[in-house]
PDB file of C-alpha atoms in Angstrom:
ATOM      1  CA  UNK P   1     -14.440 -18.008  -0.959  1.00 88.00           C
ATOM      2  CA  UNK P   2     -12.657 -15.744   1.553  1.00 94.00           C
ATOM      3  CA  UNK P   3      -8.973 -15.215   0.517  1.00 97.00           C
ATOM      4  CA  UNK P   4      -6.798 -12.221   1.435  1.00 98.00           C
ATOM      5  CA  UNK P   5      -3.677 -11.066  -0.370  1.00 98.00           C
ATOM      6  CA  UNK P   6      -1.693  -8.537   1.665  1.00 98.00           C
ATOM      7  CA  UNK P   7       0.756  -6.395  -0.316  1.00 98.00           C
ATOM      8  CA  UNK P   8       3.030  -4.126   1.640  1.00 97.00           C
ATOM      9  CA  UNK P   9       5.975  -1.954   0.752  1.00 96.00           C
ATOM     10  CA  UNK P  10       7.418   1.521   0.480  1.00 94.00           C
ATOM     11  CA  UNK P  11       6.272   4.341  -1.878  1.00 89.00           C
ATOM     12  CA  UNK P  12       6.780   3.767  -5.650  1.00 92.00           C
ATOM     13  CA  UNK P  13       7.926   0.114  -5.240  1.00 95.00           C
ATOM     14  CA  UNK P  14       5.131  -1.063  -7.548  1.00 95.00           C
ATOM     15  CA  UNK P  15       2.694  -2.520  -4.937  1.00 95.00           C
ATOM     16  CA  UNK P  16      -0.289  -0.644  -6.307  1.00 94.00           C
ATOM     17  CA  UNK P  17       0.335  -1.758  -9.847  1.00 96.00           C
ATOM     18  CA  UNK P  18       0.883  -5.348  -8.747  1.00 98.00           C
ATOM     19  CA  UNK P  19      -2.158  -5.292  -6.470  1.00 97.00           C
ATOM     20  CA  UNK P  20      -4.492  -3.993  -9.151  1.00 97.00           C
ATOM     21  CA  UNK P  21      -3.179  -6.635 -11.585  1.00 98.00           C
ATOM     22  CA  UNK P  22      -3.656  -9.401  -9.097  1.00 98.00           C
ATOM     23  CA  UNK P  23      -7.222  -8.308  -8.288  1.00 97.00           C
ATOM     24  CA  UNK P  24      -8.033  -8.169 -11.964  1.00 98.00           C
ATOM     25  CA  UNK P  25      -6.378 -11.566 -12.762  1.00 97.00           C
ATOM     26  CA  UNK P  26      -8.054 -13.481  -9.852  1.00 97.00           C
ATOM     27  CA  UNK P  27     -11.344 -11.549  -9.783  1.00 97.00           C
ATOM     28  CA  UNK P  28     -10.685 -10.162  -6.255  1.00 97.00           C
ATOM     29  CA  UNK P  29     -11.770  -6.805  -4.901  1.00 94.00           C
ATOM     30  CA  UNK P  30      -8.908  -4.275  -4.429  1.00 94.00           C
ATOM     31  CA  UNK P  31      -8.287  -1.700  -1.779  1.00 93.00           C
ATOM     32  CA  UNK P  32      -5.472   0.795  -1.909  1.00 91.00           C
ATOM     33  CA  UNK P  33      -5.299   1.522   1.782  1.00 90.00           C
ATOM     34  CA  UNK P  34      -2.951   4.417   1.269  1.00 86.00           C
ATOM     35  CA  UNK P  35      -5.826   6.194  -0.421  1.00 91.00           C
ATOM     36  CA  UNK P  36      -7.669   6.164   2.921  1.00 94.00           C
ATOM     37  CA  UNK P  37      -4.743   7.912   4.544  1.00 93.00           C
ATOM     38  CA  UNK P  38      -4.297  10.281   1.646  1.00 93.00           C
ATOM     39  CA  UNK P  39      -7.931  11.205   1.895  1.00 94.00           C
ATOM     40  CA  UNK P  40      -7.623  11.871   5.615  1.00 95.00           C
ATOM     41  CA  UNK P  41      -4.576  14.053   5.069  1.00 94.00           C
ATOM     42  CA  UNK P  42      -6.228  15.883   2.151  1.00 92.00           C
ATOM     43  CA  UNK P  43      -9.316  16.678   4.201  1.00 92.00           C
ATOM     44  CA  UNK P  44      -7.252  18.748   6.574  1.00 90.00           C
ATOM     45  CA  UNK P  45      -8.411  19.806  10.044  1.00 94.00           C
ATOM     46  CA  UNK P  46      -8.438  17.317  12.876  1.00 96.00           C
ATOM     47  CA  UNK P  47      -7.049  14.038  11.371  1.00 95.00           C
ATOM     48  CA  UNK P  48      -8.888  11.750  13.882  1.00 95.00           C
ATOM     49  CA  UNK P  49     -12.224  13.413  13.054  1.00 95.00           C
ATOM     50  CA  UNK P  50     -11.421  13.205   9.305  1.00 94.00           C
ATOM     51  CA  UNK P  51     -10.663   9.489   9.654  1.00 94.00           C
ATOM     52  CA  UNK P  52     -13.896   8.772  11.546  1.00 93.00           C
ATOM     53  CA  UNK P  53     -15.980  10.787   9.116  1.00 91.00           C
ATOM     54  CA  UNK P  54     -14.424   9.508   5.815  1.00 88.00           C
ATOM     55  CA  UNK P  55     -16.891   9.243   2.955  1.00 84.00           C
ATOM     56  CA  UNK P  56     -16.788   7.735  -0.570  1.00 79.00           C
ATOM     57  CA  UNK P  57     -16.602  11.327  -1.900  1.00 86.00           C
ATOM     58  CA  UNK P  58     -13.338  11.823   0.085  1.00 89.00           C
ATOM     59  CA  UNK P  59     -11.882   8.749  -1.681  1.00 85.00           C
ATOM     60  CA  UNK P  60     -12.925  10.121  -5.153  1.00 88.00           C
ATOM     61  CA  UNK P  61     -10.973  13.375  -4.897  1.00 91.00           C
ATOM     62  CA  UNK P  62      -8.715  14.032  -7.848  1.00 91.00           C
ATOM     63  CA  UNK P  63      -5.775  15.343  -5.813  1.00 91.00           C
ATOM     64  CA  UNK P  64      -5.044  12.164  -3.850  1.00 93.00           C
ATOM     65  CA  UNK P  65      -2.162  10.972  -6.032  1.00 85.00           C
ATOM     66  CA  UNK P  66      -0.065  14.151  -5.573  1.00 85.00           C
ATOM     67  CA  UNK P  67       3.181  14.237  -3.757  1.00 81.00           C
ATOM     68  CA  UNK P  68       1.624  16.636  -1.166  1.00 86.00           C
ATOM     69  CA  UNK P  69      -1.195  14.179  -0.467  1.00 89.00           C
ATOM     70  CA  UNK P  70       1.349  11.338  -0.059  1.00 85.00           C
ATOM     71  CA  UNK P  71       3.359  13.411   2.474  1.00 86.00           C
ATOM     72  CA  UNK P  72       0.181  14.347   4.343  1.00 90.00           C
ATOM     73  CA  UNK P  73      -0.829  10.595   4.370  1.00 89.00           C
ATOM     74  CA  UNK P  74       2.485   9.656   5.881  1.00 86.00           C
ATOM     75  CA  UNK P  75       2.100  12.300   8.633  1.00 89.00           C
ATOM     76  CA  UNK P  76      -1.512  11.317   9.577  1.00 92.00           C
ATOM     77  CA  UNK P  77      -0.633   7.621   9.391  1.00 88.00           C
ATOM     78  CA  UNK P  78       1.640   8.025  12.378  1.00 87.00           C
ATOM     79  CA  UNK P  79      -1.321   9.014  14.556  1.00 92.00           C
ATOM     80  CA  UNK P  80      -2.570   5.918  16.493  1.00 90.00           C
ATOM     81  CA  UNK P  81      -6.176   7.145  16.651  1.00 93.00           C
ATOM     82  CA  UNK P  82      -6.276   7.662  12.922  1.00 93.00           C
ATOM     83  CA  UNK P  83      -4.937   4.168  12.333  1.00 89.00           C
ATOM     84  CA  UNK P  84      -7.521   2.736  14.749  1.00 90.00           C
ATOM     85  CA  UNK P  85     -10.352   4.516  12.995  1.00 92.00           C
ATOM     86  CA  UNK P  86      -9.384   3.000   9.648  1.00 93.00           C
ATOM     87  CA  UNK P  87      -8.460  -0.537  10.788  1.00 92.00           C
ATOM     88  CA  UNK P  88     -11.960  -1.993  11.080  1.00 85.00           C
ATOM     89  CA  UNK P  89     -12.902  -0.749   7.557  1.00 84.00           C
ATOM     90  CA  UNK P  90      -9.806  -2.438   6.088  1.00 92.00           C
ATOM     91  CA  UNK P  91     -10.290  -5.691   7.984  1.00 93.00           C
ATOM     92  CA  UNK P  92     -13.944  -6.013   6.882  1.00 88.00           C
ATOM     93  CA  UNK P  93     -12.873  -5.349   3.331  1.00 90.00           C
ATOM     94  CA  UNK P  94     -10.173  -8.017   3.507  1.00 94.00           C
ATOM     95  CA  UNK P  95     -12.547 -10.760   4.570  1.00 93.00           C
ATOM     96  CA  UNK P  96     -15.279 -10.109   2.070  1.00 91.00           C
ATOM     97  CA  UNK P  97     -16.585 -13.019   0.074  1.00 93.00           C
ATOM     98  CA  UNK P  98     -14.863 -13.486  -3.252  1.00 95.00           C
ATOM     99  CA  UNK P  99     -11.350 -12.531  -2.262  1.00 96.00           C
ATOM    100  CA  UNK P 100      -9.552  -9.230  -1.696  1.00 96.00           C
ATOM    101  CA  UNK P 101      -6.167  -7.649  -2.323  1.00 97.00           C
ATOM    102  CA  UNK P 102      -5.135  -4.845   0.004  1.00 97.00           C
ATOM    103  CA  UNK P 103      -1.977  -2.822  -0.496  1.00 95.00           C
ATOM    104  CA  UNK P 104      -0.406  -0.611   2.120  1.00 92.00           C
ATOM    105  CA  UNK P 105       2.316  -0.516   4.657  1.00 90.00           C
ATOM    106  CA  UNK P 106       0.990  -2.649   7.555  1.00 91.00           C
ATOM    107  CA  UNK P 107      -1.427  -5.057   5.930  1.00 95.00           C
ATOM    108  CA  UNK P 108       0.470  -8.274   6.530  1.00 96.00           C
ATOM    109  CA  UNK P 109       1.755  -7.167  10.033  1.00 95.00           C
ATOM    110  CA  UNK P 110      -1.258  -5.380  11.558  1.00 93.00           C
ATOM    111  CA  UNK P 111      -4.402  -5.301   9.445  1.00 95.00           C
ATOM    112  CA  UNK P 112      -4.404  -8.861   8.148  1.00 96.00           C
ATOM    113  CA  UNK P 113      -1.840 -10.962   9.977  1.00 96.00           C
ATOM    114  CA  UNK P 114      -3.739 -14.071   8.896  1.00 97.00           C
ATOM    115  CA  UNK P 115      -3.755 -13.250   5.209  1.00 97.00           C
ATOM    116  CA  UNK P 116      -3.411 -16.259   2.928  1.00 97.00           C
ATOM    117  CA  UNK P 117      -0.678 -14.485   0.942  1.00 98.00           C
ATOM    118  CA  UNK P 118       1.679 -11.793   2.078  1.00 98.00           C
ATOM    119  CA  UNK P 119       3.967  -9.986  -0.283  1.00 98.00           C
ATOM    120  CA  UNK P 120       6.468  -7.220   0.533  1.00 98.00           C
ATOM    121  CA  UNK P 121       7.212  -5.297  -2.654  1.00 98.00           C
ATOM    122  CA  UNK P 122      10.267  -3.134  -2.539  1.00 97.00           C
ATOM    123  CA  UNK P 123      12.945  -1.520  -4.747  1.00 97.00           C
ATOM    124  CA  UNK P 124      16.091   0.572  -4.114  1.00 97.00           C
ATOM    125  CA  UNK P 125      15.360   4.089  -3.053  1.00 96.00           C
ATOM    126  CA  UNK P 126      16.902   5.679  -6.150  1.00 96.00           C
ATOM    127  CA  UNK P 127      14.879   3.499  -8.422  1.00 97.00           C
ATOM    128  CA  UNK P 128      11.650   4.386  -6.527  1.00 96.00           C
ATOM    129  CA  UNK P 129      12.542   8.086  -6.583  1.00 96.00           C
ATOM    130  CA  UNK P 130      13.078   7.923 -10.353  1.00 96.00           C
ATOM    131  CA  UNK P 131       9.682   6.272 -10.847  1.00 94.00           C
ATOM    132  CA  UNK P 132       8.019   8.920  -8.656  1.00 90.00           C
ATOM    133  CA  UNK P 133       9.844  11.680 -10.641  1.00 93.00           C
ATOM    134  CA  UNK P 134       8.694  10.151 -13.939  1.00 92.00           C
ATOM    135  CA  UNK P 135       5.112  10.169 -12.568  1.00 87.00           C
ATOM    136  CA  UNK P 136       5.045  13.614 -10.973  1.00 84.00           C
ATOM    137  CA  UNK P 137       7.973  15.583 -12.282  1.00 88.00           C
ATOM    138  CA  UNK P 138       9.755  18.204 -10.137  1.00 89.00           C
ATOM    139  CA  UNK P 139      13.318  18.296  -8.959  1.00 93.00           C
ATOM    140  CA  UNK P 140      14.819  14.775  -9.056  1.00 93.00           C
ATOM    141  CA  UNK P 141      17.124  15.327  -6.053  1.00 94.00           C
ATOM    142  CA  UNK P 142      14.240  16.676  -3.993  1.00 94.00           C
ATOM    143  CA  UNK P 143      12.063  13.691  -4.955  1.00 93.00           C
ATOM    144  CA  UNK P 144      14.845  11.280  -3.808  1.00 94.00           C
ATOM    145  CA  UNK P 145      15.139  13.246  -0.503  1.00 94.00           C
ATOM    146  CA  UNK P 146      11.372  13.048   0.036  1.00 91.00           C
ATOM    147  CA  UNK P 147      11.295   9.291  -0.681  1.00 92.00           C
ATOM    148  CA  UNK P 148      14.108   8.698   1.850  1.00 94.00           C
ATOM    149  CA  UNK P 149      12.432  10.936   4.375  1.00 92.00           C
ATOM    150  CA  UNK P 150       9.053   9.178   3.956  1.00 89.00           C
ATOM    151  CA  UNK P 151      10.807   5.759   4.255  1.00 92.00           C
ATOM    152  CA  UNK P 152      12.364   6.883   7.472  1.00 92.00           C
ATOM    153  CA  UNK P 153       9.066   8.235   8.858  1.00 88.00           C
ATOM    154  CA  UNK P 154       7.125   5.095   7.822  1.00 88.00           C
ATOM    155  CA  UNK P 155       9.686   2.655   9.053  1.00 92.00           C
ATOM    156  CA  UNK P 156      10.356   4.291  12.385  1.00 90.00           C
ATOM    157  CA  UNK P 157       6.892   5.334  13.518  1.00 85.00           C
ATOM    158  CA  UNK P 158       5.915   3.880  16.839  1.00 82.00           C
ATOM    159  CA  UNK P 159       2.562   2.495  15.676  1.00 81.00           C
ATOM    160  CA  UNK P 160       2.477  -0.126  12.872  1.00 83.00           C
ATOM    161  CA  UNK P 161       5.890   0.676  11.276  1.00 87.00           C
ATOM    162  CA  UNK P 162       6.534  -0.346   7.696  1.00 90.00           C
ATOM    163  CA  UNK P 163       8.337  -3.721   7.746  1.00 94.00           C
ATOM    164  CA  UNK P 164       7.845  -7.103   6.073  1.00 96.00           C
ATOM    165  CA  UNK P 165       5.711  -9.613   7.970  1.00 96.00           C
ATOM    166  CA  UNK P 166       7.837 -12.627   9.167  1.00 96.00           C
ATOM    167  CA  UNK P 167       6.134 -14.830   6.651  1.00 97.00           C
ATOM    168  CA  UNK P 168       5.980 -12.346   3.671  1.00 97.00           C
ATOM    169  CA  UNK P 169       7.639 -13.157   0.358  1.00 97.00           C
ATOM    170  CA  UNK P 170       9.967 -10.359  -0.702  1.00 97.00           C
ATOM    171  CA  UNK P 171       9.404  -9.105  -4.308  1.00 97.00           C
ATOM    172  CA  UNK P 172      12.202  -6.705  -5.285  1.00 97.00           C
ATOM    173  CA  UNK P 173      11.140  -4.813  -8.367  1.00 97.00           C
ATOM    174  CA  UNK P 174      14.341  -2.801  -8.802  1.00 97.00           C
ATOM    175  CA  UNK P 175      15.462  -4.796 -11.837  1.00 97.00           C
ATOM    176  CA  UNK P 176      12.137  -6.319 -12.948  1.00 96.00           C
ATOM    177  CA  UNK P 177       9.785  -5.205 -15.678  1.00 95.00           C
ATOM    178  CA  UNK P 178       6.245  -4.478 -14.626  1.00 94.00           C
ATOM    179  CA  UNK P 179       5.152  -7.653 -16.422  1.00 97.00           C
ATOM    180  CA  UNK P 180       7.754  -9.788 -14.647  1.00 97.00           C
ATOM    181  CA  UNK P 181       6.903  -8.389 -11.253  1.00 97.00           C
ATOM    182  CA  UNK P 182       3.238  -9.083 -11.781  1.00 98.00           C
ATOM    183  CA  UNK P 183       3.944 -12.618 -13.066  1.00 98.00           C
ATOM    184  CA  UNK P 184       6.027 -13.350  -9.980  1.00 97.00           C
ATOM    185  CA  UNK P 185       3.287 -12.122  -7.624  1.00 98.00           C
ATOM    186  CA  UNK P 186       0.575 -13.979  -9.547  1.00 98.00           C
ATOM    187  CA  UNK P 187       2.607 -17.219  -9.241  1.00 97.00           C
ATOM    188  CA  UNK P 188       2.769 -16.786  -5.542  1.00 97.00           C
ATOM    189  CA  UNK P 189      -0.913 -16.199  -5.237  1.00 97.00           C
ATOM    190  CA  UNK P 190      -1.895 -19.055  -7.517  1.00 97.00           C
ATOM    191  CA  UNK P 191       0.211 -21.470  -5.544  1.00 96.00           C
ATOM    192  CA  UNK P 192      -1.826 -20.652  -2.331  1.00 95.00           C
ATOM    193  CA  UNK P 193      -5.323 -20.674  -3.860  1.00 94.00           C
ATOM    194  CA  UNK P 194      -7.507 -23.541  -2.690  1.00 88.00           C
ATOM    195  CA  UNK P 195      -7.771 -26.279  -5.269  1.00 80.00           C
ATOM    196  CA  UNK P 196     -11.250 -26.614  -6.711  1.00 64.00           C
TER     197      UNK P 196
END
């Protein structure tokens, strides 16, 4: 069975947590596409060369979940040649046998516009900043400023800006527990699965 779930949304909205849970629940493969961009940013040097030469070892780095890696990812993701270098990998992953869940910022709009399920997971900026602060620490006001700056960069870049696909279902996690958000997303996926 080929079945793609595209999960988009801004930083710290819960899309990664929801995507991993969906993959586990339905037995699908999971790809955190942001990790690809984080790895490119963390490699340093020429971002296009880094994207073209990405290896499994780059994706296994232990510094990819830092705030610095996230900021670097947002910067390199704005480079069209970097995006192009990573698109084919993502598209092949999405159409693998057995189903796939991909989470990122342009999965439903650019990478997999034909995905069987498209979710746009979001939350209010102050909620997302608080989650990020709980995860990484630091100065709470600075974390909020960085979340807002990243949203602006991601939503206003010329190439593949962050926005919901026209047919995506909005899942606002601002006032939902993790369990409730996962349950809502799982309902949406289950409703679209082919009947056996």
